[in-house]
Every structure is written in C-alpha cells, then in structure tokens.
mmCIF file with all atom_site columns, C-alpha atoms in Angstrom:
data_model
loop_
_atom_site.group_PDB
_atom_site.id
_atom_site.type_symbol
_atom_site.label_atom_id
_atom_site.label_alt_id
_atom_site.label_comp_id
_atom_site.label_asym_id
_atom_site.label_entity_id
_atom_site.label_seq_id
_atom_site.pdbx_PDB_ins_code
_atom_site.Cartn_x
_atom_site.Cartn_y
_atom_site.Cartn_z
_atom_site.occupancy
_atom_site.B_iso_or_equiv
_atom_site.pdbx_formal_charge
_atom_site.auth_seq_id
_atom_site.auth_comp_id
_atom_site.auth_asym_id
_atom_site.auth_atom_id
_atom_site.pdbx_PDB_model_num
ATOM 1   C CA . UNK A 1 1   ? -19.806 13.789 -1.905  1.00 73.00 ? 1   UNK A CA 1
ATOM 2   C CA . UNK A 1 2   ? -20.493 10.468 -0.590  1.00 72.00 ? 2   UNK A CA 1
ATOM 3   C CA . UNK A 1 3   ? -18.736 8.549  -3.470  1.00 70.00 ? 3   UNK A CA 1
ATOM 4   C CA . UNK A 1 4   ? -17.730 8.741  -6.932  1.00 71.00 ? 4   UNK A CA 1
ATOM 5   C CA . UNK A 1 5   ? -15.868 6.266  -9.639  1.00 68.00 ? 5   UNK A CA 1
ATOM 6   C CA . UNK A 1 6   ? -12.608 7.640  -8.716  1.00 69.00 ? 6   UNK A CA 1
ATOM 7   C CA . UNK A 1 7   ? -13.267 7.006  -4.876  1.00 71.00 ? 7   UNK A CA 1
ATOM 8   C CA . UNK A 1 8   ? -12.541 3.238  -5.026  1.00 70.00 ? 8   UNK A CA 1
ATOM 9   C CA . UNK A 1 9   ? -12.908 2.607  -1.183  1.00 78.00 ? 9   UNK A CA 1
ATOM 10  C CA . UNK A 1 10  ? -15.939 4.681  -0.904  1.00 76.00 ? 10  UNK A CA 1
ATOM 11  C CA . UNK A 1 11  ? -14.600 7.213  1.685   1.00 80.00 ? 11  UNK A CA 1
ATOM 12  C CA . UNK A 1 12  ? -16.281 10.149 -0.067  1.00 80.00 ? 12  UNK A CA 1
ATOM 13  C CA . UNK A 1 13  ? -14.727 13.530 -0.292  1.00 79.00 ? 13  UNK A CA 1
ATOM 14  C CA . UNK A 1 14  ? -15.544 17.284 1.000   1.00 81.00 ? 14  UNK A CA 1
ATOM 15  C CA . UNK A 1 15  ? -15.599 19.680 -1.717  1.00 81.00 ? 15  UNK A CA 1
ATOM 16  C CA . UNK A 1 16  ? -16.068 23.303 -2.078  1.00 84.00 ? 16  UNK A CA 1
ATOM 17  C CA . UNK A 1 17  ? -19.275 24.704 -3.020  1.00 83.00 ? 17  UNK A CA 1
ATOM 18  C CA . UNK A 1 18  ? -19.618 28.467 -4.039  1.00 88.00 ? 18  UNK A CA 1
ATOM 19  C CA . UNK A 1 19  ? -22.238 30.616 -2.434  1.00 91.00 ? 19  UNK A CA 1
ATOM 20  C CA . UNK A 1 20  ? -24.548 30.933 -5.348  1.00 92.00 ? 20  UNK A CA 1
ATOM 21  C CA . UNK A 1 21  ? -24.464 27.070 -6.054  1.00 85.00 ? 21  UNK A CA 1
ATOM 22  C CA . UNK A 1 22  ? -25.125 26.419 -2.436  1.00 83.00 ? 22  UNK A CA 1
ATOM 23  C CA . UNK A 1 23  ? -28.107 28.559 -2.324  1.00 87.00 ? 23  UNK A CA 1
ATOM 24  C CA . UNK A 1 24  ? -29.313 26.795 -5.694  1.00 83.00 ? 24  UNK A CA 1
ATOM 25  C CA . UNK A 1 25  ? -28.965 23.366 -4.229  1.00 79.00 ? 25  UNK A CA 1
ATOM 26  C CA . UNK A 1 26  ? -30.602 24.468 -0.754  1.00 78.00 ? 26  UNK A CA 1
ATOM 27  C CA . UNK A 1 27  ? -33.568 25.613 -3.186  1.00 81.00 ? 27  UNK A CA 1
ATOM 28  C CA . UNK A 1 28  ? -33.680 22.565 -4.991  1.00 77.00 ? 28  UNK A CA 1
ATOM 29  C CA . UNK A 1 29  ? -33.079 20.044 -2.120  1.00 75.00 ? 29  UNK A CA 1
ATOM 30  C CA . UNK A 1 30  ? -36.038 21.772 -0.056  1.00 71.00 ? 30  UNK A CA 1
ATOM 31  C CA . UNK A 1 31  ? -36.344 22.640 3.526   1.00 73.00 ? 31  UNK A CA 1
ATOM 32  C CA . UNK A 1 32  ? -37.707 19.699 4.827   1.00 79.00 ? 32  UNK A CA 1
ATOM 33  C CA . UNK A 1 33  ? -35.176 17.179 3.121   1.00 77.00 ? 33  UNK A CA 1
ATOM 34  C CA . UNK A 1 34  ? -33.085 14.794 5.423   1.00 78.00 ? 34  UNK A CA 1
ATOM 35  C CA . UNK A 1 35  ? -29.199 15.692 5.405   1.00 72.00 ? 35  UNK A CA 1
ATOM 36  C CA . UNK A 1 36  ? -28.536 12.311 3.555   1.00 73.00 ? 36  UNK A CA 1
ATOM 37  C CA . UNK A 1 37  ? -31.282 12.764 0.905   1.00 76.00 ? 37  UNK A CA 1
ATOM 38  C CA . UNK A 1 38  ? -30.121 13.008 -2.606  1.00 75.00 ? 38  UNK A CA 1
ATOM 39  C CA . UNK A 1 39  ? -30.194 16.556 -4.029  1.00 70.00 ? 39  UNK A CA 1
ATOM 40  C CA . UNK A 1 40  ? -31.406 15.703 -7.390  1.00 69.00 ? 40  UNK A CA 1
ATOM 41  C CA . UNK A 1 41  ? -33.015 12.162 -6.810  1.00 70.00 ? 41  UNK A CA 1
ATOM 42  C CA . UNK A 1 42  ? -30.778 10.855 -9.401  1.00 70.00 ? 42  UNK A CA 1
ATOM 43  C CA . UNK A 1 43  ? -29.236 7.580  -9.139  1.00 71.00 ? 43  UNK A CA 1
ATOM 44  C CA . UNK A 1 44  ? -27.270 6.609  -12.443 1.00 74.00 ? 44  UNK A CA 1
ATOM 45  C CA . UNK A 1 45  ? -24.670 8.635  -14.304 1.00 75.00 ? 45  UNK A CA 1
ATOM 46  C CA . UNK A 1 46  ? -26.903 8.350  -17.479 1.00 82.00 ? 46  UNK A CA 1
ATOM 47  C CA . UNK A 1 47  ? -29.700 10.084 -15.405 1.00 82.00 ? 47  UNK A CA 1
ATOM 48  C CA . UNK A 1 48  ? -27.299 12.896 -14.641 1.00 82.00 ? 48  UNK A CA 1
ATOM 49  C CA . UNK A 1 49  ? -26.177 13.415 -17.955 1.00 85.00 ? 49  UNK A CA 1
ATOM 50  C CA . UNK A 1 50  ? -29.648 13.726 -19.324 1.00 87.00 ? 50  UNK A CA 1
ATOM 51  C CA . UNK A 1 51  ? -30.460 16.204 -16.598 1.00 84.00 ? 51  UNK A CA 1
ATOM 52  C CA . UNK A 1 52  ? -27.380 18.049 -17.760 1.00 88.00 ? 52  UNK A CA 1
ATOM 53  C CA . UNK A 1 53  ? -28.173 17.766 -21.331 1.00 89.00 ? 53  UNK A CA 1
ATOM 54  C CA . UNK A 1 54  ? -31.428 19.117 -20.990 1.00 89.00 ? 54  UNK A CA 1
ATOM 55  C CA . UNK A 1 55  ? -30.444 22.109 -19.097 1.00 89.00 ? 55  UNK A CA 1
ATOM 56  C CA . UNK A 1 56  ? -27.822 22.935 -21.324 1.00 91.00 ? 56  UNK A CA 1
ATOM 57  C CA . UNK A 1 57  ? -30.294 22.750 -24.071 1.00 93.00 ? 57  UNK A CA 1
ATOM 58  C CA . UNK A 1 58  ? -32.734 24.956 -22.337 1.00 94.00 ? 58  UNK A CA 1
ATOM 59  C CA . UNK A 1 59  ? -29.859 27.523 -21.693 1.00 94.00 ? 59  UNK A CA 1
ATOM 60  C CA . UNK A 1 60  ? -29.482 27.572 -25.633 1.00 95.00 ? 60  UNK A CA 1
ATOM 61  C CA . UNK A 1 61  ? -26.052 25.808 -25.461 1.00 92.00 ? 61  UNK A CA 1
ATOM 62  C CA . UNK A 1 62  ? -25.159 23.670 -28.425 1.00 92.00 ? 62  UNK A CA 1
ATOM 63  C CA . UNK A 1 63  ? -22.938 20.464 -28.447 1.00 91.00 ? 63  UNK A CA 1
ATOM 64  C CA . UNK A 1 64  ? -22.418 17.520 -26.191 1.00 90.00 ? 64  UNK A CA 1
ATOM 65  C CA . UNK A 1 65  ? -22.966 17.536 -22.481 1.00 91.00 ? 65  UNK A CA 1
ATOM 66  C CA . UNK A 1 66  ? -22.500 14.813 -20.060 1.00 87.00 ? 66  UNK A CA 1
ATOM 67  C CA . UNK A 1 67  ? -22.255 14.415 -16.184 1.00 83.00 ? 67  UNK A CA 1
ATOM 68  C CA . UNK A 1 68  ? -18.534 15.482 -16.604 1.00 86.00 ? 68  UNK A CA 1
ATOM 69  C CA . UNK A 1 69  ? -19.305 18.580 -18.357 1.00 90.00 ? 69  UNK A CA 1
ATOM 70  C CA . UNK A 1 70  ? -19.516 20.908 -15.051 1.00 89.00 ? 70  UNK A CA 1
ATOM 71  C CA . UNK A 1 71  ? -16.026 19.112 -13.871 1.00 89.00 ? 71  UNK A CA 1
ATOM 72  C CA . UNK A 1 72  ? -14.449 19.645 -17.301 1.00 93.00 ? 72  UNK A CA 1
ATOM 73  C CA . UNK A 1 73  ? -15.760 23.317 -17.528 1.00 93.00 ? 73  UNK A CA 1
ATOM 74  C CA . UNK A 1 74  ? -14.418 24.068 -14.072 1.00 93.00 ? 74  UNK A CA 1
ATOM 75  C CA . UNK A 1 75  ? -11.004 22.668 -14.917 1.00 95.00 ? 75  UNK A CA 1
ATOM 76  C CA . UNK A 1 76  ? -10.999 25.152 -18.085 1.00 94.00 ? 76  UNK A CA 1
ATOM 77  C CA . UNK A 1 77  ? -12.087 27.897 -16.017 1.00 95.00 ? 77  UNK A CA 1
ATOM 78  C CA . UNK A 1 78  ? -9.576  27.531 -13.465 1.00 95.00 ? 78  UNK A CA 1
ATOM 79  C CA . UNK A 1 79  ? -6.687  27.355 -15.944 1.00 93.00 ? 79  UNK A CA 1
ATOM 80  C CA . UNK A 1 80  ? -8.031  30.221 -17.695 1.00 91.00 ? 80  UNK A CA 1
ATOM 81  C CA . UNK A 1 81  ? -7.785  31.998 -14.373 1.00 93.00 ? 81  UNK A CA 1
ATOM 82  C CA . UNK A 1 82  ? -3.998  31.307 -13.882 1.00 91.00 ? 82  UNK A CA 1
ATOM 83  C CA . UNK A 1 83  ? -4.458  28.120 -11.717 1.00 94.00 ? 83  UNK A CA 1
ATOM 84  C CA . UNK A 1 84  ? -1.615  25.300 -12.837 1.00 93.00 ? 84  UNK A CA 1
ATOM 85  C CA . UNK A 1 85  ? -2.345  21.853 -13.730 1.00 94.00 ? 85  UNK A CA 1
ATOM 86  C CA . UNK A 1 86  ? -1.456  20.440 -10.425 1.00 95.00 ? 86  UNK A CA 1
ATOM 87  C CA . UNK A 1 87  ? -4.131  22.518 -8.815  1.00 95.00 ? 87  UNK A CA 1
ATOM 88  C CA . UNK A 1 88  ? -6.669  21.552 -11.088 1.00 95.00 ? 88  UNK A CA 1
ATOM 89  C CA . UNK A 1 89  ? -5.790  18.011 -10.577 1.00 94.00 ? 89  UNK A CA 1
ATOM 90  C CA . UNK A 1 90  ? -6.324  18.253 -6.979  1.00 91.00 ? 90  UNK A CA 1
ATOM 91  C CA . UNK A 1 91  ? -9.638  20.372 -7.230  1.00 90.00 ? 91  UNK A CA 1
ATOM 92  C CA . UNK A 1 92  ? -10.886 17.733 -9.545  1.00 89.00 ? 92  UNK A CA 1
ATOM 93  C CA . UNK A 1 93  ? -9.528  14.727 -7.772  1.00 87.00 ? 93  UNK A CA 1
ATOM 94  C CA . UNK A 1 94  ? -8.007  13.123 -10.812 1.00 89.00 ? 94  UNK A CA 1
ATOM 95  C CA . UNK A 1 95  ? -5.217  10.651 -9.818  1.00 87.00 ? 95  UNK A CA 1
ATOM 96  C CA . UNK A 1 96  ? -2.755  11.938 -12.396 1.00 92.00 ? 96  UNK A CA 1
ATOM 97  C CA . UNK A 1 97  ? -2.315  15.070 -14.453 1.00 94.00 ? 97  UNK A CA 1
ATOM 98  C CA . UNK A 1 98  ? -3.104  13.171 -17.698 1.00 95.00 ? 98  UNK A CA 1
ATOM 99  C CA . UNK A 1 99  ? -6.643  14.069 -17.828 1.00 94.00 ? 99  UNK A CA 1
ATOM 100 C CA . UNK A 1 100 ? -6.843  17.528 -16.481 1.00 94.00 ? 100 UNK A CA 1
ATOM 101 C CA . UNK A 1 101 ? -3.951  18.190 -18.983 1.00 94.00 ? 101 UNK A CA 1
ATOM 102 C CA . UNK A 1 102 ? -5.959  16.846 -21.870 1.00 95.00 ? 102 UNK A CA 1
ATOM 103 C CA . UNK A 1 103 ? -9.164  18.855 -20.670 1.00 94.00 ? 103 UNK A CA 1
ATOM 104 C CA . UNK A 1 104 ? -7.297  22.302 -20.554 1.00 94.00 ? 104 UNK A CA 1
ATOM 105 C CA . UNK A 1 105 ? -5.023  21.668 -23.612 1.00 92.00 ? 105 UNK A CA 1
ATOM 106 C CA . UNK A 1 106 ? -6.636  24.826 -25.552 1.00 89.00 ? 106 UNK A CA 1
ATOM 107 C CA . UNK A 1 107 ? -6.195  27.049 -22.291 1.00 89.00 ? 107 UNK A CA 1
ATOM 108 C CA . UNK A 1 108 ? -2.628  25.584 -22.132 1.00 88.00 ? 108 UNK A CA 1
ATOM 109 C CA . UNK A 1 109 ? -1.735  26.398 -25.716 1.00 85.00 ? 109 UNK A CA 1
ATOM 110 C CA . UNK A 1 110 ? -1.372  30.255 -25.218 1.00 80.00 ? 110 UNK A CA 1
ATOM 111 C CA . UNK A 1 111 ? 1.148   29.695 -22.472 1.00 78.00 ? 111 UNK A CA 1
ATOM 112 C CA . UNK A 1 112 ? 3.183   27.102 -24.094 1.00 77.00 ? 112 UNK A CA 1
ATOM 113 C CA . UNK A 1 113 ? 6.657   26.996 -25.651 1.00 80.00 ? 113 UNK A CA 1
ATOM 114 C CA . UNK A 1 114 ? 5.617   28.138 -29.102 1.00 82.00 ? 114 UNK A CA 1
ATOM 115 C CA . UNK A 1 115 ? 3.564   31.104 -27.581 1.00 80.00 ? 115 UNK A CA 1
ATOM 116 C CA . UNK A 1 116 ? 6.654   31.972 -25.589 1.00 81.00 ? 116 UNK A CA 1
ATOM 117 C CA . UNK A 1 117 ? 9.037   31.615 -28.427 1.00 87.00 ? 117 UNK A CA 1
ATOM 118 C CA . UNK A 1 118 ? 7.031   34.186 -30.567 1.00 87.00 ? 118 UNK A CA 1
ATOM 119 C CA . UNK A 1 119 ? 6.531   36.345 -27.198 1.00 83.00 ? 119 UNK A CA 1
ATOM 120 C CA . UNK A 1 120 ? 2.837   36.077 -27.305 1.00 69.00 ? 120 UNK A CA 1
ATOM 121 C CA . UNK A 1 121 ? 2.153   34.809 -24.017 1.00 61.00 ? 121 UNK A CA 1
#
C-alpha cells in the first residue's frame, strides 16, 4: 500500500493479501496495467466507500458500509478465530489498541471476566 491516513510520513506498507483476494485483484487490475497503476481507479475515500456500499447492497447485505468496513470486518474475524487485540492492532496498523478493541468488543465479550465468572467462556 503506497499510503494511508495512518501513514503520516508516506512510507507505505507491505500487507498480506490472501490467494483468492490476490487473484480477484489481478482480474480487476488487468494484465496490461502498469505495476504502479491504481487497482480500482479510485482517488478518494468517498469513492471507495461508495464502491463498497454498492457491492454490499448487490450482495444483499443491509446496514451501513464504508471504506473501513473490510478493515473492521477483518479485525472481528481475527478475534473470532482466536487472535488477541495486540495481533489485530499490528495487522490493522492501528497506533494504539483503543480502536481495534472498540471494533471487536462484541467478540471479546464472550471471553471477558463475566463470562469466566459464570464458566461460559
């Protein structure tokens, strides 16, 4: 990734992309695209959010979706599969554990002190 709002110095980041997602991205990008070309041709966060919202609606999903929806969804999936907040923080490139903890609060509730007290973990 060339840059993001959390990359104040503009250094970019190397991120993991699964095989299925990589194949889909290659199909979208096209075989003749230059390596530095934008995959989706989108320049603003608003355009990304609109694209994600339309895709969610086409898939029959209801609710609000934005450019952050995939990032939040991955955080929730990671915690549901056993990852800790620290690992999610690193994977999502959050500067502090505050935001990933907020996003995964529902998944964490089942592992919390009250669940342990009642032996329902």
